[in-house]
Amino acid sequence: MKQSILSIKKSGIIALLALSATACNKFTDRPPLSNITPDQYLLREADLAAYTVTRYNFPTHSGWGPGTHSFDNHTDNQATSGAATRWAPGEWRVPQDGGSWNFGNIRQHNYYLETVVPRWKSGVLSGNAAAITHYIGEGYFLRAYEYFDKVQAFGDFPIIKQTLPDVREALVEASKRKPRNEVARFILSDLDSAISLLSVTAPQGAKNRLNKNAALLFKSRVALHEASWLTYHKGTAQVPGGPGWPGTGKVENFTINIDSEIDFFLTQAMDAASQVADAVQLVSNTKDEGYNSSSNPYFKMFGDMNLGGYSEVLLWRAYDASKGINHNVGHYVNQNGGNTGFTRGLVDNFLMANGLPIYAVGSGYQGDDMVNDVKVGRDNRLQLFMKVPGELRFTDKQLSGGTPILEGNPDIIGLAETRYVTGYALKKGMSYLSAQAEGNVGATGSIVFRAAEAYLNYIEASYMKEKTINGKADQYWRALRNRAGVNPDYMTTVAATDMTEEAKNDFGAYSAGQLLNDPILYNIRRERRSELIAEGMRYFDLKRWRALDQLKSQPYHIEGFKVWGPMQDWYDNPGTGESRLIEAGTPGRTANVSKKSESEYLRPYRVNLTSSNFWVEGYKWAYAHYLEPIAINHFLQSAQTQGETGSSVIYQNPGWPMEANVGAIE
């Protein structure tokens, strides 16, 4: 019981620390375990390099599917064939055991720092001094990264800076949660240490290892997240000191000035983001229409095998299929729909190249009767990163007679694993090389951090703080729009923005259940949505903006392309001419599309109309879902009176029950 609170068995520590003494400079490798004991380890540069790289825990491509490009599934940007329980109040339930409330990785990082830093200061570490300093910086970064995961999951969290003895009283005391703003400040402190120690260029010059700009970018992300969370959740139980905050009476010596904290975090975000944006140029875009973008640096950056030459890429993971280090992104993105698809809301939200929303008078929008028409005259990011019928798939492979191999009509009714779920197909991350489209050989790089996010972070943080677009923000915003092939005069867009129209397409049009009344702020959010499509940032943004409250009273139906228009002919049986589309509710038949009578647009979660489909009435929300529940066993293990969860020094997150297998509904 003691070890399950905060510690790991001592024999387990030895196993965890017994890493290869050979340094590894590629994020792709994972060295084997050895029999080196702790007192012999972490004395050489190579030990430090091996230890930290083995602790890299960043989201990257792996296994089957479109990799990180499917991480925006279960949002208003992308949909997969099955929805998530977070959109069904009562169905996401408190676990009995497990969950994200754990300290294993934190202990590993604490052990590393408390072992290595004193040795470094006393001069007993052997190896290149600059490299040793860099790897100590990695340790601070990795602890900060782990803690940020905890802040996103739970908000308030214990701050533990050293390994702890296997003594129940000490472990229970250390389990006490600290207010989320204090945890965020602790994270920034670790990142400041990392930034001061990391080199701009990692040892041996590889972008497969952490570096100063990656740490600065991440610092801007952390600070913006906390500032925006405190801003939009202010006055609720999700913010320290707010009404109903469960830390009241549990957190000792608590005081907070929310507005001062917001200002602090915004200032930190601006400073860190501007250092990256000023130093790193965006990759160029040839602004082609997406038919064959194989030589377009902006497109290729997401599907190349070596990302080291792209200025914008700050950290990436390399793969080598010959060593069994591979993924299947190319197979799913090039060959089929990958069981994902962009939503109608996302596609409609992209601007026209002239800077106007599609609904604005004079926009030039061609309509959506055909998916190819949707891309005409649009933001080039939509043209590049959404594939449509007739586009080239391979540059090194043809059919007999030299006929190019082209993208076909989206299969919206086939096998779930390869389905085009919405009809709007993902193209981000695609390679035009035929070998990359085969299974189990994918070796295109996976981006962890890229500099465009720093541009976006600065624009948002500076506007939140100053309520105006300052000179730097203007420069960065114009750079993003120029690269995207969109009129750089963002005020043209602002003047044409109708928030009631945007509310139809975008959860980000809301905060705290209210439609934004600031079209500049809204268009900053739109820019972020357009730039970061299919990069796994959408849910992160929606939570910090508190952009989901309105779903409690206004459920939202995810939609795809206009299936009940001319495109329905694509699904006629070539032999008989009979349609293969079977509407929901058709007696005696298994449906594969939603009803024509309720919408012209495909609604993937309205195909199954039975009560077993928790999303049949649309995406709904419970306010508790902004944070995760803590499993019941953690309360039992930290209880001051055995068996009584209410005596625990830990408190449950707002709205979540203190009972296993029960969900939140408010």
XYZ file of C-alpha atoms in Angstrom:
666
model
C 0.000 0.000 0.000
C 2.824 2.388 0.860
C 4.467 1.966 -2.505
C 1.260 2.528 -4.421
C 0.904 6.035 -2.985
C 4.083 7.695 -4.184
C 6.991 5.295 -4.198
C 8.404 2.368 -6.110
C 10.053 -0.706 -4.554
C 13.795 -0.359 -4.219
C 14.413 -3.385 -6.441
C 12.287 -1.652 -9.063
C 14.406 1.480 -8.790
C 17.529 -0.464 -9.653
C 15.819 -1.950 -12.688
C 14.570 1.446 -13.804
C 17.985 3.027 -13.426
C 19.958 0.200 -14.977
C 20.088 1.696 -18.440
C 22.708 1.183 -21.095
C 25.923 3.078 -20.482
C 26.113 3.821 -24.188
C 24.772 7.272 -25.062
C 21.983 7.459 -27.573
C 21.477 10.621 -29.580
C 18.429 9.612 -31.589
C 14.964 9.891 -30.126
C 14.213 6.724 -32.129
C 16.328 4.389 -29.944
C 15.584 2.728 -26.632
C 18.711 1.192 -25.020
C 18.497 -2.198 -23.262
C 18.723 -2.733 -19.513
C 21.960 -3.884 -17.895
C 23.154 -4.850 -14.453
C 24.752 -1.524 -13.553
C 23.908 -0.530 -9.975
C 22.881 3.037 -8.989
C 26.177 3.864 -7.242
C 28.084 3.022 -10.454
C 25.684 4.793 -12.758
C 25.136 8.425 -13.759
C 28.796 9.306 -13.480
C 29.608 9.784 -17.175
C 28.276 11.905 -19.990
C 27.103 8.735 -21.765
C 25.085 7.656 -18.714
C 23.279 10.984 -18.588
C 22.542 10.931 -22.314
C 21.125 7.404 -22.133
C 19.033 8.043 -19.023
C 17.251 11.146 -20.283
C 16.547 9.945 -23.822
C 14.970 6.801 -22.404
C 12.619 9.033 -20.434
C 11.336 10.837 -23.546
C 7.588 10.379 -23.391
C 6.368 12.634 -26.194
C 3.362 11.786 -28.396
C 4.734 10.489 -31.706
C 3.692 8.136 -34.503
C 3.381 4.490 -33.508
C 1.480 1.344 -34.367
C -1.499 1.266 -36.713
C -3.446 4.293 -37.873
C -2.568 7.876 -38.850
C -0.351 8.409 -35.796
C -0.408 11.847 -34.187
C -2.586 13.062 -37.041
C -5.520 11.204 -35.492
C -5.074 12.765 -32.036
C -7.720 15.415 -32.814
C -10.350 12.691 -33.101
C -13.210 13.157 -30.616
C -13.274 16.935 -31.056
C -15.144 19.317 -33.333
C -12.196 19.043 -35.769
C -12.016 15.322 -36.449
C -14.215 12.289 -35.980
C -13.586 8.572 -35.873
C -16.073 5.717 -36.135
C -16.700 5.655 -32.386
C -17.034 8.682 -30.114
C -15.514 9.238 -26.657
C -17.310 8.931 -23.319
C -16.322 12.490 -22.429
C -19.174 13.619 -24.714
C -21.735 11.550 -22.791
C -22.323 12.810 -19.220
C -22.512 9.907 -16.814
C -20.626 7.498 -19.060
C -17.090 8.625 -18.204
C -16.809 7.008 -14.776
C -14.619 7.249 -11.708
C -12.205 4.285 -11.728
C -11.498 2.094 -8.732
C -7.790 1.862 -9.529
C -5.198 3.456 -11.771
C -5.803 6.524 -13.881
C -3.390 9.394 -14.382
C -2.793 9.946 -10.651
C 0.644 8.328 -10.428
C 4.205 9.314 -9.604
C 6.420 6.729 -11.308
C 7.889 9.054 -13.928
C 8.169 11.927 -11.466
C 10.204 9.734 -9.135
C 12.535 8.785 -11.977
C 13.134 12.432 -12.848
C 13.627 13.354 -9.188
C 16.140 10.545 -8.735
C 18.082 11.723 -11.768
C 18.236 15.350 -10.666
C 19.013 14.690 -7.005
C 21.784 12.301 -8.064
C 23.332 14.155 -10.975
C 23.125 17.837 -9.972
C 25.284 17.459 -6.809
C 27.813 15.383 -8.775
C 27.855 18.039 -11.491
C 28.406 20.847 -9.004
C 31.209 18.918 -7.282
C 32.888 18.198 -10.623
C 32.914 14.381 -10.458
C 31.094 13.754 -13.743
C 33.316 12.730 -16.651
C 32.858 13.755 -20.258
C 32.323 16.869 -22.318
C 31.318 19.679 -19.955
C 28.897 21.343 -22.387
C 27.167 18.045 -23.153
C 26.852 17.192 -19.448
C 25.264 20.578 -18.800
C 22.851 19.987 -21.677
C 21.750 16.569 -20.354
C 21.118 18.022 -16.897
C 18.900 20.584 -18.629
C 17.018 17.705 -20.227
C 16.296 16.336 -16.762
C 14.660 19.575 -15.665
C 12.661 19.728 -18.897
C 11.401 16.155 -18.558
C 10.216 16.702 -14.996
C 8.396 19.850 -16.139
C 6.836 17.952 -19.032
C 5.549 15.225 -16.726
C 4.122 17.762 -14.299
C 2.333 19.587 -17.088
C 0.547 16.362 -17.982
C -0.666 16.242 -14.378
C -1.856 19.865 -14.409
C -3.865 19.221 -17.564
C -5.396 16.088 -16.056
C -6.058 17.235 -12.485
C -5.278 20.921 -12.010
C -4.127 20.913 -8.363
C -1.383 18.333 -7.770
C 1.329 17.493 -5.198
C 4.722 19.124 -5.807
C 7.444 16.573 -5.056
C 11.052 17.505 -5.750
C 12.883 14.484 -4.329
C 12.505 10.746 -3.946
C 10.749 9.786 -0.743
C 11.358 7.091 1.880
C 9.041 4.106 1.889
C 7.299 5.386 5.028
C 3.532 5.774 5.032
C 3.398 8.991 7.044
C 5.864 10.745 4.748
C 4.085 9.516 1.643
C 0.662 10.595 2.883
C 1.981 14.044 3.768
C 3.571 14.392 0.316
C 0.248 13.453 -1.319
C -1.320 16.788 -0.390
C -2.318 18.721 -3.488
C -0.961 22.180 -4.250
C -3.061 24.792 -6.090
C -2.705 24.513 -9.850
C -1.156 27.968 -10.233
C 1.616 27.007 -7.809
C 2.227 23.804 -9.750
C 2.373 25.799 -12.982
C 4.908 28.184 -11.408
C 6.974 25.161 -10.341
C 6.872 23.884 -13.926
C 8.056 27.245 -15.251
C 10.865 27.237 -12.688
C 12.038 23.839 -13.937
C 11.780 25.077 -17.516
C 13.833 28.157 -16.668
C 16.512 25.823 -15.319
C 16.277 23.750 -18.478
C 16.487 26.807 -20.730
C 19.592 28.076 -18.925
C 21.338 24.707 -19.347
C 20.200 23.416 -22.747
C 22.163 24.280 -25.867
C 20.509 25.892 -28.871
C 21.864 22.932 -30.811
C 21.867 19.604 -28.985
C 25.082 17.542 -28.767
C 26.037 16.201 -32.196
C 23.657 18.706 -33.774
C 20.588 16.463 -33.900
C 17.045 17.820 -33.594
C 16.122 14.411 -32.225
C 17.177 15.656 -28.809
C 15.759 18.434 -26.697
C 17.184 21.915 -27.164
C 16.769 25.454 -25.867
C 14.158 26.545 -28.438
C 12.022 23.470 -27.761
C 12.096 24.321 -24.042
C 11.181 27.953 -24.744
C 8.270 26.877 -26.916
C 7.044 24.476 -24.267
C 7.343 27.190 -21.622
C 5.111 29.443 -23.715
C 2.589 26.605 -24.000
C 2.508 25.971 -20.259
C 2.201 29.656 -19.386
C -0.518 30.341 -21.954
C -2.438 27.285 -20.790
C -2.450 28.417 -17.168
C -3.245 32.048 -18.003
C -6.175 31.110 -20.212
C -7.455 28.486 -17.767
C -7.490 31.017 -14.922
C -9.102 33.615 -17.203
C -11.982 31.547 -18.545
C -12.606 29.270 -15.537
C -12.343 32.151 -13.069
C -15.151 32.137 -10.513
C -15.644 28.374 -10.602
C -14.533 25.418 -8.499
C -11.920 24.620 -11.167
C -9.777 27.587 -10.072
C -8.047 27.852 -6.669
C -10.123 29.928 -4.298
C -13.200 29.872 -6.498
C -16.657 29.060 -5.100
C -16.848 25.369 -4.297
C -13.120 24.813 -4.801
C -12.450 21.494 -3.007
C -9.057 22.707 -1.785
C -10.719 25.081 0.688
C -9.737 23.910 4.173
C -7.330 21.339 2.716
C -4.592 23.601 1.314
C -2.577 25.255 4.048
C -1.661 28.959 4.009
C -3.521 29.526 0.753
C -3.758 32.964 -0.819
C -4.128 34.007 -4.448
C -4.668 37.084 -6.575
C -6.145 35.606 -9.759
C -5.652 38.696 -11.898
C -2.005 39.000 -10.893
C -1.459 35.337 -11.641
C -3.038 35.693 -15.084
C -0.830 38.680 -15.842
C 2.273 36.803 -14.687
C 1.582 33.790 -16.877
C 0.701 35.897 -19.921
C 3.957 37.822 -19.559
C 5.901 34.566 -19.297
C 4.153 33.170 -22.381
C 4.886 36.261 -24.437
C 8.552 36.374 -23.485
C 9.230 32.701 -24.200
C 7.209 32.603 -27.431
C 8.823 35.711 -28.877
C 12.309 34.298 -28.321
C 11.417 31.342 -30.523
C 9.433 33.254 -33.141
C 12.166 35.873 -33.517
C 14.839 33.205 -33.938
C 13.107 30.624 -36.129
C 11.664 31.227 -39.589
C 8.591 29.466 -40.881
C 9.114 26.901 -43.616
C 8.114 28.220 -47.040
C 4.954 27.200 -48.883
C 4.729 27.054 -52.682
C 0.937 27.436 -52.317
C 0.027 24.721 -54.798
C -3.528 23.414 -54.837
C -2.696 20.038 -53.312
C -2.774 17.802 -56.388
C 0.946 17.067 -56.106
C 2.640 18.780 -53.185
C 5.618 16.417 -53.020
C 8.141 19.243 -53.476
C 6.316 21.805 -51.320
C 8.434 22.291 -48.151
C 5.422 23.149 -45.984
C 3.522 20.033 -47.032
C 6.574 17.779 -47.076
C 7.606 18.831 -43.552
C 4.878 16.573 -42.146
C 5.679 13.540 -44.321
C 9.417 13.563 -44.950
C 11.734 10.913 -43.530
C 14.381 13.387 -42.375
C 13.032 16.512 -40.706
C 16.389 17.819 -39.563
C 16.633 20.355 -42.396
C 13.314 22.091 -41.710
C 13.947 25.289 -39.779
C 10.504 25.230 -38.202
C 10.923 21.758 -36.685
C 12.388 22.094 -33.207
C 12.180 18.456 -32.085
C 11.235 15.346 -34.038
C 11.414 11.582 -33.821
C 13.225 9.569 -36.481
C 12.318 6.038 -37.616
C 14.222 3.214 -39.286
C 12.090 0.371 -40.616
C 15.189 -1.796 -41.149
C 15.565 -1.850 -37.349
C 11.887 -2.422 -36.697
C 11.394 1.191 -35.642
C 8.425 2.114 -37.806
C 4.793 3.166 -38.008
C 1.880 2.982 -40.448
C 0.956 6.627 -40.996
C 1.714 6.532 -44.725
C -0.367 3.425 -45.203
C -3.485 4.972 -43.700
C -3.133 8.539 -44.924
C -2.227 7.582 -48.499
C -4.085 4.319 -49.034
C -7.405 4.945 -47.269
C -9.339 7.063 -44.787
C -7.612 5.757 -41.664
C -10.847 5.654 -39.631
C -10.863 9.428 -39.277
C -12.044 12.510 -41.097
C -12.259 16.271 -40.827
C -15.630 17.606 -39.723
C -17.832 19.933 -41.715
C -17.365 22.459 -38.908
C -13.602 22.532 -39.406
C -13.769 22.635 -43.188
C -16.369 25.423 -43.233
C -14.322 27.397 -40.701
C -11.369 27.851 -43.057
C -11.253 31.256 -44.722
C -11.201 32.025 -48.392
C -7.822 33.109 -49.768
C -9.177 36.674 -49.916
C -9.577 36.587 -46.124
C -13.373 36.363 -46.059
C -15.396 33.679 -44.269
C -17.314 31.461 -46.702
C -20.662 33.016 -45.700
C -19.555 36.603 -46.361
C -20.922 38.492 -49.365
C -18.372 38.375 -52.156
C -16.354 35.533 -50.646
C -16.333 33.538 -53.882
C -17.146 30.263 -52.131
C -17.994 27.522 -54.639
C -20.251 25.499 -52.324
C -19.958 21.949 -51.037
C -21.995 19.854 -53.456
C -18.675 18.224 -54.396
C -15.677 17.893 -52.074
C -13.339 19.232 -54.756
C -15.353 22.462 -54.906
C -14.872 22.997 -51.183
C -11.144 23.625 -51.653
C -11.430 26.122 -54.519
C -10.112 29.549 -53.580
C -9.648 28.606 -49.915
C -6.936 28.987 -47.301
C -4.053 26.971 -48.755
C -3.820 24.868 -45.590
C -7.166 23.319 -46.463
C -6.044 22.749 -50.041
C -2.828 21.060 -48.923
C -3.973 18.973 -45.985
C -7.357 17.618 -47.144
C -7.299 15.111 -49.980
C -10.065 14.861 -52.571
C -10.812 12.531 -55.492
C -8.496 12.858 -58.465
C -5.407 14.005 -56.584
C -2.047 12.310 -57.139
C -1.022 9.658 -54.654
C 2.449 8.563 -55.802
C 5.346 10.239 -57.573
C 7.330 7.012 -58.023
C 4.613 4.563 -59.052
C 2.155 4.444 -61.952
C -0.394 2.131 -63.491
C 0.451 0.293 -66.689
C 0.831 2.650 -69.609
C 2.112 5.461 -67.385
C -1.278 6.388 -65.928
C -0.878 8.180 -62.586
C -2.427 6.610 -59.491
C -5.041 8.980 -58.138
C -7.162 9.310 -55.031
C -10.600 7.725 -55.452
C -13.988 8.575 -53.997
C -14.064 8.388 -50.196
C -15.316 5.075 -48.815
C -17.685 6.185 -46.056
C -19.395 2.811 -45.564
C -16.545 0.293 -45.599
C -14.393 -1.352 -42.954
C -14.088 0.875 -39.897
C -10.292 0.577 -39.797
C -9.905 2.209 -43.200
C -13.113 4.246 -43.380
C -13.370 7.856 -44.523
C -15.523 8.644 -41.503
C -16.800 12.063 -42.608
C -15.953 12.062 -46.327
C -13.471 14.893 -45.696
C -10.182 13.023 -45.840
C -6.958 13.694 -43.996
C -3.815 14.401 -46.041
C -1.491 15.887 -43.432
C 1.485 13.591 -42.962
C 1.141 11.892 -46.357
C 4.201 10.796 -48.314
C 4.098 10.487 -52.112
C 6.597 7.591 -51.978
C 4.931 4.230 -52.605
C 7.125 2.371 -50.118
C 5.777 4.534 -47.298
C 2.219 3.489 -48.134
C 2.922 -0.172 -47.412
C 2.151 -1.650 -44.006
C 4.736 -1.861 -41.207
C 7.462 0.056 -43.061
C 6.531 3.672 -42.371
C 9.581 5.797 -41.579
C 8.434 9.390 -42.020
C 9.446 11.649 -39.157
C 7.104 12.646 -36.353
C 7.125 16.274 -35.198
C 7.082 16.922 -31.456
C 7.510 20.718 -31.430
C 7.436 23.220 -34.285
C 7.965 26.960 -34.183
C 4.613 28.016 -35.682
C 3.045 27.319 -32.300
C 5.268 30.008 -30.773
C 3.870 32.539 -33.271
C 0.341 31.537 -32.277
C 1.090 31.527 -28.552
C 2.496 35.043 -28.666
C -0.438 36.435 -30.646
C -2.974 35.013 -28.197
C -1.091 35.821 -24.993
C -0.286 39.403 -26.047
C -3.885 40.092 -27.060
C -5.233 38.672 -23.797
C -2.802 40.855 -21.843
C -2.849 44.086 -23.867
C -6.273 43.890 -25.582
C -4.640 45.030 -28.821
C -2.523 43.571 -31.632
C 0.936 44.912 -30.952
C 3.780 45.149 -33.456
C 5.180 41.681 -32.853
C 1.760 40.046 -32.935
C 0.996 41.841 -36.192
C 4.272 40.602 -37.681
C 3.683 37.012 -36.586
C 0.038 36.918 -37.686
C 0.848 38.284 -41.119
C 3.668 35.749 -41.481
C 1.275 32.868 -40.749
C -1.386 34.147 -43.132
C 1.121 34.885 -45.890
C 2.454 31.349 -45.588
C -1.125 30.030 -45.698
C -1.934 31.960 -48.873
C -4.520 34.079 -47.066
C -4.900 37.852 -47.326
C -2.482 39.051 -44.601
C -4.849 41.864 -43.587
C -6.526 40.035 -40.729
C -8.766 43.036 -40.054
C -10.540 42.241 -43.338
C -11.526 38.962 -41.745
C -12.437 40.581 -38.444
C -14.763 43.070 -40.164
C -16.572 40.267 -42.014
C -16.935 37.930 -39.014
C -20.464 37.070 -37.888
C -20.262 35.243 -34.576
C -23.703 33.665 -34.963
C -22.418 32.008 -38.148
C -19.149 30.966 -36.517
C -21.062 29.370 -33.654
C -22.385 26.796 -36.145
C -18.886 25.573 -36.960
C -16.658 26.129 -33.998
C -16.698 25.259 -30.287
C -13.972 27.909 -29.956
C -16.572 30.601 -30.663
C -17.611 30.153 -27.012
C -16.145 30.625 -23.568
C -18.036 29.876 -20.346
C -21.175 29.104 -22.328
C -21.290 32.533 -23.944
C -20.610 33.472 -27.548
C -17.482 35.609 -27.811
C -18.208 39.267 -28.448
C -14.652 40.024 -29.582
C -14.087 39.077 -33.252
C -10.344 39.765 -32.991
C -9.957 37.236 -30.176
C -12.157 34.827 -32.081
C -10.044 35.083 -35.230
C -6.887 34.490 -33.212
C -8.521 31.221 -32.153
C -9.518 30.502 -35.763
C -5.902 31.010 -36.879
C -4.741 28.504 -34.322
C -7.367 25.989 -35.430
C -6.398 26.337 -39.090
C -2.654 26.118 -38.519
C -2.663 23.193 -36.093
C -5.189 20.892 -37.782
C -4.504 17.195 -37.217
C -1.709 17.881 -34.715
C -3.489 16.864 -31.501
C -3.886 20.348 -29.984
C -7.626 20.889 -30.337
C -8.946 19.327 -27.109
C -6.121 21.036 -25.201
C -7.336 24.399 -26.523
C -11.041 23.767 -26.003
C -10.547 22.913 -22.332
C -8.359 25.898 -21.488
C -10.787 28.232 -23.306
C -13.707 26.683 -21.395
C -15.321 26.312 -24.803
C -17.639 23.388 -24.038
C -20.162 24.627 -21.439
C -22.779 25.378 -24.086
C -23.016 21.676 -24.985
C -24.841 20.996 -21.741
C -27.935 22.753 -23.089
C -27.080 22.750 -26.814
C -25.890 19.277 -27.904
C -23.839 19.318 -31.104
C -24.112 16.888 -34.002
C -20.833 16.156 -35.740
C -21.263 16.359 -39.504
C -19.188 15.489 -42.535
C -19.597 16.142 -46.249
C -22.862 16.624 -48.124
C -23.637 12.981 -48.750
C -27.259 13.709 -49.798
C -26.369 15.748 -52.844
C -24.678 14.880 -56.145
C -22.031 12.824 -54.324
C -24.595 10.187 -53.324
C -24.239 8.845 -56.863
C -20.705 7.739 -56.016
C -22.212 4.963 -53.933
C -24.444 3.400 -56.594
C -23.746 -0.247 -57.329
C -21.982 -0.236 -60.729
C -23.789 -3.381 -61.792
C -27.366 -2.551 -60.852
C -27.327 1.192 -60.236
C -28.886 0.559 -56.821
C -27.575 2.761 -54.045
C -25.401 1.100 -51.432
C -26.329 3.836 -48.937
C -28.768 2.556 -46.316
C -30.363 5.285 -44.226
C -30.624 5.063 -40.461
C -33.879 3.502 -39.358
C -34.495 1.581 -42.601
C -36.658 -1.405 -41.550
C -34.979 -4.785 -41.801
C -31.611 -3.423 -42.944
C -28.356 -2.435 -41.263
C -27.860 1.285 -41.752
C -24.564 2.748 -42.929
C -25.432 6.472 -43.265
C -27.568 8.994 -41.427
C -31.049 10.048 -42.535
C -31.499 12.337 -45.501
C -34.548 13.883 -43.837
C -32.590 15.259 -40.863
C -29.563 16.652 -42.708
C -27.994 16.694 -46.159
C -24.688 16.170 -44.395
C -23.326 12.869 -43.153
C -23.751 12.497 -39.394
C -21.536 9.575 -38.356
C -23.067 9.292 -34.881
C -26.635 9.271 -36.210
C -26.295 6.020 -38.140
C -27.053 3.849 -35.115
C -30.228 5.258 -33.562
C -30.490 2.776 -30.679
C -30.060 3.588 -26.988
C -26.676 1.820 -27.008
C -25.317 4.823 -28.912
C -24.551 7.360 -26.172
C -23.960 10.096 -28.766
C -27.159 9.659 -30.745
C -28.462 13.022 -29.492
C -25.151 14.747 -30.159
C -22.100 15.726 -28.160
C -23.027 16.793 -24.624
C -20.865 17.989 -21.766
C -20.533 17.882 -18.012
C -18.487 20.649 -16.429
C -16.595 18.084 -14.329
C -15.098 16.695 -17.551
C -12.688 19.610 -17.887
C -10.583 17.653 -15.363
C -10.148 13.930 -14.803
C -11.451 11.996 -11.790
C -9.072 10.521 -9.227
C -9.460 6.765 -8.695
C -10.981 5.680 -5.395
C -8.030 3.564 -4.253
C -5.846 6.671 -4.076
C -8.187 8.069 -1.422
C -8.118 4.789 0.497
C -4.330 4.613 0.400
C -3.937 8.175 1.660
C -6.755 8.020 4.230
C -5.908 9.167 7.739
C -8.542 6.775 9.064
C -8.222 3.367 7.459
C -10.997 2.587 4.988
C -12.556 6.056 5.081
C -12.095 7.907 1.800
C -13.400 11.103 3.355
C -10.395 11.236 5.697
C -7.917 11.310 2.824
C -5.559 14.267 2.483
C -6.447 14.185 -1.233
C -9.656 15.792 -2.480
C -11.680 14.722 -5.520
C -11.972 17.035 -8.512
C -15.112 19.196 -8.746
C -18.234 17.365 -9.860
C -16.760 13.868 -9.690
C -18.325 11.379 -7.256
C -16.407 9.633 -4.480
C -17.687 6.288 -5.730
C -16.183 3.949 -8.282
C -17.946 3.300 -11.607
C -20.162 6.371 -11.244
C -19.983 9.236 -13.711
C -20.350 12.986 -13.508
C -23.502 14.539 -14.941
C -23.064 18.219 -14.029
